[in-house]
């Protein structure tokens, strides 16, 4: 034990313990709310709590492991990472399950579900950071061939997720990560204008030939009543808004939310956990959640700005954008402002693959702080 103590002290000194503490607080906060949200479920809260705690422990192990591993070494294994991503997505074709969501995006073993897109999302950040930094440092990032390469790099996982699993929510997050990382890398604005124009031109085709009717209706529901089965589709967000409104400033208290404890809020331990927080902990609880997640985002950005190279910076910005846009869409979904597309609230929602993937992503950021940029960068920074 005495031999380990110097290594433990060094780890605690060099790792990003501020980031870890914020993530741990969010996870424990989420665990308490999950216990309340599932207290009156048929299975009871014990199973949910045990699975979430187990996923947290795996996540903490991954945080430590990825902190001590060099991100440059990890990124150099990009062919292996790319193959793993493709295998995780293609395995959904024979074994994917929808779990009643309409999306064939889950693998289930011994009653435990794993969502491959959560793992692929983190790998995508690393691979994209590696690709963009290579083009920026050794080629011309703004050359048309570079942009085409990056577009293909993005389209492959995006299209596979949409076509194989039908999980439009996860695919949209990939789009936001892609855009933020390119912006942070210094891609010229005219490419973004052309990209927006290209996406706009593709929307009619995608709407007619790629999206299912239920996906179209979910997208339109927050903005119009002129769709089939409007009342059925809007029911989820309506129950969510009722729960949020009933909490008022301080909430009704844990295990005391009328909507939550009557199971009136759908998927209240996952997609609509923010509504449970709003009802039982009130606006104060909701603000605390948003502030905690904002601090995590800002910490990732800070580490990225102080990182040793372009790739490290892009990894941090990619992770930050994941938390940012997933939070924005989930909170908007609970408030009825954005479509219900099945995105969880980072660190708070129930989900094993989500929680350990998030801790793994934070481990990548912590690993970048673990290895500060060389002294020559500090002189000019």
mmCIF file of C-alpha atoms in Angstrom, residues 29-214:
data_model
loop_
_atom_site.group_PDB
_atom_site.id
_atom_site.type_symbol
_atom_site.label_atom_id
_atom_site.label_comp_id
_atom_site.label_asym_id
_atom_site.label_seq_id
_atom_site.Cartn_x
_atom_site.Cartn_y
_atom_site.Cartn_z
ATOM 1 C CA UNK A 29 -28.059 13.593 -7.499
ATOM 2 C CA UNK A 30 -29.478 11.628 -10.418
ATOM 3 C CA UNK A 31 -29.373 8.393 -8.436
ATOM 4 C CA UNK A 32 -31.517 9.926 -5.678
ATOM 5 C CA UNK A 33 -34.064 11.190 -8.204
ATOM 6 C CA UNK A 34 -34.099 7.841 -10.047
ATOM 7 C CA UNK A 35 -34.898 6.099 -6.755
ATOM 8 C CA UNK A 36 -37.857 8.427 -6.258
ATOM 9 C CA UNK A 37 -39.000 8.164 -9.890
ATOM 10 C CA UNK A 38 -39.070 4.352 -9.738
ATOM 11 C CA UNK A 39 -40.365 3.927 -6.170
ATOM 12 C CA UNK A 40 -43.890 3.028 -7.316
ATOM 13 C CA UNK A 41 -42.883 1.064 -10.414
ATOM 14 C CA UNK A 42 -43.746 -2.625 -10.713
ATOM 15 C CA UNK A 43 -40.089 -3.624 -10.265
ATOM 16 C CA UNK A 44 -39.432 -1.189 -7.426
ATOM 17 C CA UNK A 45 -36.475 1.162 -7.219
ATOM 18 C CA UNK A 46 -33.866 -1.376 -6.018
ATOM 19 C CA UNK A 47 -33.147 -2.834 -9.462
ATOM 20 C CA UNK A 48 -32.760 0.587 -11.066
ATOM 21 C CA UNK A 49 -30.497 1.843 -8.287
ATOM 22 C CA UNK A 50 -28.288 -1.270 -8.389
ATOM 23 C CA UNK A 51 -27.846 -1.078 -12.173
ATOM 24 C CA UNK A 52 -27.086 2.650 -12.016
ATOM 25 C CA UNK A 53 -24.569 2.233 -9.192
ATOM 26 C CA UNK A 54 -22.860 -0.612 -11.067
ATOM 27 C CA UNK A 55 -22.653 1.554 -14.197
ATOM 28 C CA UNK A 56 -21.242 4.427 -12.122
ATOM 29 C CA UNK A 57 -18.521 2.170 -10.720
ATOM 30 C CA UNK A 58 -17.612 0.994 -14.237
ATOM 31 C CA UNK A 59 -17.643 4.633 -15.335
ATOM 32 C CA UNK A 60 -15.322 5.695 -12.497
ATOM 33 C CA UNK A 61 -12.907 2.906 -13.441
ATOM 34 C CA UNK A 62 -12.981 4.102 -17.070
ATOM 35 C CA UNK A 63 -12.437 7.691 -15.895
ATOM 36 C CA UNK A 64 -9.266 6.639 -14.055
ATOM 37 C CA UNK A 65 -8.068 4.419 -16.907
ATOM 38 C CA UNK A 66 -8.573 7.025 -19.620
ATOM 39 C CA UNK A 67 -7.003 9.708 -17.438
ATOM 40 C CA UNK A 68 -3.705 7.826 -17.233
ATOM 41 C CA UNK A 69 -3.735 6.702 -20.884
ATOM 42 C CA UNK A 70 -2.316 9.183 -23.398
ATOM 43 C CA UNK A 71 -4.993 10.515 -25.754
ATOM 44 C CA UNK A 72 -2.420 10.551 -28.570
ATOM 45 C CA UNK A 73 -1.816 6.826 -28.099
ATOM 46 C CA UNK A 74 -5.569 6.157 -28.037
ATOM 47 C CA UNK A 75 -6.140 8.201 -31.201
ATOM 48 C CA UNK A 76 -3.283 6.428 -32.992
ATOM 49 C CA UNK A 77 -5.369 3.253 -32.721
ATOM 50 C CA UNK A 78 -7.983 4.859 -34.984
ATOM 51 C CA UNK A 79 -8.350 1.852 -37.351
ATOM 52 C CA UNK A 80 -9.239 -0.356 -34.375
ATOM 53 C CA UNK A 81 -11.636 2.269 -32.979
ATOM 54 C CA UNK A 82 -13.306 2.663 -36.381
ATOM 55 C CA UNK A 83 -13.845 -1.100 -36.664
ATOM 56 C CA UNK A 84 -15.302 -1.240 -33.145
ATOM 57 C CA UNK A 85 -17.749 1.554 -34.030
ATOM 58 C CA UNK A 86 -18.916 -0.195 -37.182
ATOM 59 C CA UNK A 87 -19.302 -3.533 -35.390
ATOM 60 C CA UNK A 88 -21.351 -1.930 -32.608
ATOM 61 C CA UNK A 89 -23.724 -0.430 -35.173
ATOM 62 C CA UNK A 90 -23.973 -3.427 -37.512
ATOM 63 C CA UNK A 91 -24.655 -5.819 -34.638
ATOM 64 C CA UNK A 92 -27.954 -3.985 -34.182
ATOM 65 C CA UNK A 93 -29.207 -5.482 -37.476
ATOM 66 C CA UNK A 94 -29.642 -9.020 -36.105
ATOM 67 C CA UNK A 95 -29.787 -8.310 -32.360
ATOM 68 C CA UNK A 96 -31.150 -4.771 -31.962
ATOM 69 C CA UNK A 97 -34.285 -4.267 -29.850
ATOM 70 C CA UNK A 98 -36.574 -1.266 -29.669
ATOM 71 C CA UNK A 99 -37.638 -1.589 -25.993
ATOM 72 C CA UNK A 100 -40.969 -0.049 -26.979
ATOM 73 C CA UNK A 101 -39.381 3.184 -28.236
ATOM 74 C CA UNK A 102 -39.760 2.516 -31.967
ATOM 75 C CA UNK A 103 -35.968 2.699 -32.351
ATOM 76 C CA UNK A 104 -34.007 -0.519 -32.856
ATOM 77 C CA UNK A 105 -31.130 0.912 -30.866
ATOM 78 C CA UNK A 106 -30.665 -1.431 -27.916
ATOM 79 C CA UNK A 107 -28.761 -4.634 -27.243
ATOM 80 C CA UNK A 108 -30.126 -6.612 -24.321
ATOM 81 C CA UNK A 109 -28.236 -9.253 -22.338
ATOM 82 C CA UNK A 110 -29.574 -10.902 -19.174
ATOM 83 C CA UNK A 111 -32.150 -8.149 -18.775
ATOM 84 C CA UNK A 112 -29.585 -5.333 -19.037
ATOM 85 C CA UNK A 113 -29.772 -3.001 -22.031
ATOM 86 C CA UNK A 114 -26.785 -1.416 -23.777
ATOM 87 C CA UNK A 115 -27.147 1.386 -26.312
ATOM 88 C CA UNK A 116 -24.199 1.121 -28.756
ATOM 89 C CA UNK A 117 -24.661 4.682 -30.039
ATOM 90 C CA UNK A 118 -23.558 6.013 -26.625
ATOM 91 C CA UNK A 119 -20.203 4.265 -27.006
ATOM 92 C CA UNK A 120 -19.918 5.124 -30.703
ATOM 93 C CA UNK A 121 -20.504 8.794 -29.840
ATOM 94 C CA UNK A 122 -17.370 8.947 -27.686
ATOM 95 C CA UNK A 123 -15.308 7.087 -30.282
ATOM 96 C CA UNK A 124 -16.618 9.510 -32.929
ATOM 97 C CA UNK A 125 -15.270 12.469 -30.925
ATOM 98 C CA UNK A 126 -11.792 10.914 -30.777
ATOM 99 C CA UNK A 127 -11.750 9.869 -34.447
ATOM 100 C CA UNK A 128 -13.038 13.230 -35.655
ATOM 101 C CA UNK A 129 -10.508 15.093 -33.501
ATOM 102 C CA UNK A 130 -7.716 12.940 -34.942
ATOM 103 C CA UNK A 131 -8.912 13.467 -38.523
ATOM 104 C CA UNK A 132 -9.488 17.221 -38.227
ATOM 105 C CA UNK A 133 -6.179 17.872 -36.460
ATOM 106 C CA UNK A 134 -4.290 15.876 -39.116
ATOM 107 C CA UNK A 135 -5.874 17.887 -41.932
ATOM 108 C CA UNK A 136 -5.275 21.146 -40.097
ATOM 109 C CA UNK A 137 -1.622 20.480 -39.319
ATOM 110 C CA UNK A 138 -0.448 18.589 -42.407
ATOM 111 C CA UNK A 139 -2.919 19.515 -45.151
ATOM 112 C CA UNK A 140 -5.286 22.418 -45.727
ATOM 113 C CA UNK A 141 -8.405 22.124 -43.583
ATOM 114 C CA UNK A 142 -10.352 24.473 -45.849
ATOM 115 C CA UNK A 143 -9.456 22.710 -49.080
ATOM 116 C CA UNK A 144 -12.401 21.093 -50.831
ATOM 117 C CA UNK A 145 -10.868 17.600 -50.598
ATOM 118 C CA UNK A 146 -10.419 17.982 -46.838
ATOM 119 C CA UNK A 147 -14.021 19.082 -46.391
ATOM 120 C CA UNK A 148 -15.266 16.171 -48.498
ATOM 121 C CA UNK A 149 -13.258 13.730 -46.374
ATOM 122 C CA UNK A 150 -14.709 15.151 -43.180
ATOM 123 C CA UNK A 151 -18.239 15.113 -44.600
ATOM 124 C CA UNK A 152 -17.873 11.417 -45.473
ATOM 125 C CA UNK A 153 -16.442 10.744 -41.996
ATOM 126 C CA UNK A 154 -19.575 12.285 -40.470
ATOM 127 C CA UNK A 155 -22.150 10.856 -42.877
ATOM 128 C CA UNK A 156 -21.119 7.211 -42.379
ATOM 129 C CA UNK A 157 -22.009 6.910 -38.655
ATOM 130 C CA UNK A 158 -24.916 9.364 -38.996
ATOM 131 C CA UNK A 159 -26.506 7.374 -41.836
ATOM 132 C CA UNK A 160 -25.866 4.012 -40.176
ATOM 133 C CA UNK A 161 -27.554 5.127 -36.951
ATOM 134 C CA UNK A 162 -30.583 6.501 -38.807
ATOM 135 C CA UNK A 163 -30.953 3.552 -41.201
ATOM 136 C CA UNK A 164 -30.091 0.664 -38.867
ATOM 137 C CA UNK A 165 -31.614 1.819 -35.585
ATOM 138 C CA UNK A 166 -33.924 4.663 -36.584
ATOM 139 C CA UNK A 167 -32.536 6.633 -33.619
ATOM 140 C CA UNK A 168 -32.842 10.157 -34.992
ATOM 141 C CA UNK A 169 -32.153 11.717 -31.593
ATOM 142 C CA UNK A 170 -28.681 10.207 -31.249
ATOM 143 C CA UNK A 171 -27.898 10.979 -34.897
ATOM 144 C CA UNK A 172 -28.721 14.663 -34.374
ATOM 145 C CA UNK A 173 -26.197 14.857 -31.520
ATOM 146 C CA UNK A 174 -23.524 13.561 -33.919
ATOM 147 C CA UNK A 175 -24.377 16.460 -36.236
ATOM 148 C CA UNK A 176 -23.932 19.036 -33.461
ATOM 149 C CA UNK A 177 -20.618 17.485 -32.335
ATOM 150 C CA UNK A 178 -19.383 17.561 -35.925
ATOM 151 C CA UNK A 179 -20.332 21.214 -36.417
ATOM 152 C CA UNK A 180 -18.800 22.430 -33.137
ATOM 153 C CA UNK A 181 -15.515 20.598 -33.694
ATOM 154 C CA UNK A 182 -15.141 22.010 -37.200
ATOM 155 C CA UNK A 183 -15.922 25.521 -35.970
ATOM 156 C CA UNK A 184 -13.395 25.169 -33.130
ATOM 157 C CA UNK A 185 -10.785 23.905 -35.614
ATOM 158 C CA UNK A 186 -11.145 27.048 -37.718
ATOM 159 C CA UNK A 187 -13.164 25.893 -40.718
ATOM 160 C CA UNK A 188 -14.141 28.934 -42.790
ATOM 161 C CA UNK A 189 -17.680 30.237 -42.393
ATOM 162 C CA UNK A 190 -18.481 29.859 -46.091
ATOM 163 C CA UNK A 191 -18.260 26.078 -45.666
ATOM 164 C CA UNK A 192 -20.898 26.269 -42.931
ATOM 165 C CA UNK A 193 -23.122 28.336 -45.230
ATOM 166 C CA UNK A 194 -22.715 25.756 -47.999
ATOM 167 C CA UNK A 195 -23.344 22.966 -45.497
ATOM 168 C CA UNK A 196 -26.554 24.558 -44.248
ATOM 169 C CA UNK A 197 -27.708 25.037 -47.835
ATOM 170 C CA UNK A 198 -26.912 21.389 -48.609
ATOM 171 C CA UNK A 199 -28.806 20.155 -45.551
ATOM 172 C CA UNK A 200 -31.780 22.354 -46.461
ATOM 173 C CA UNK A 201 -31.760 20.899 -49.967
ATOM 174 C CA UNK A 202 -31.705 17.347 -48.580
ATOM 175 C CA UNK A 203 -34.542 17.848 -46.088
ATOM 176 C CA UNK A 204 -37.403 17.244 -48.580
ATOM 177 C CA UNK A 205 -35.814 13.986 -49.767
ATOM 178 C CA UNK A 206 -35.112 12.805 -46.225
ATOM 179 C CA UNK A 207 -38.617 13.773 -45.122
ATOM 180 C CA UNK A 208 -40.241 11.742 -47.885
ATOM 181 C CA UNK A 209 -37.958 8.716 -48.086
ATOM 182 C CA UNK A 210 -35.964 8.296 -44.858
ATOM 183 C CA UNK A 211 -38.243 9.283 -41.987
ATOM 184 C CA UNK A 212 -41.114 7.131 -40.777
ATOM 185 C CA UNK A 213 -44.522 8.682 -40.178
ATOM 186 C CA UNK A 214 -44.148 8.468 -36.390
#
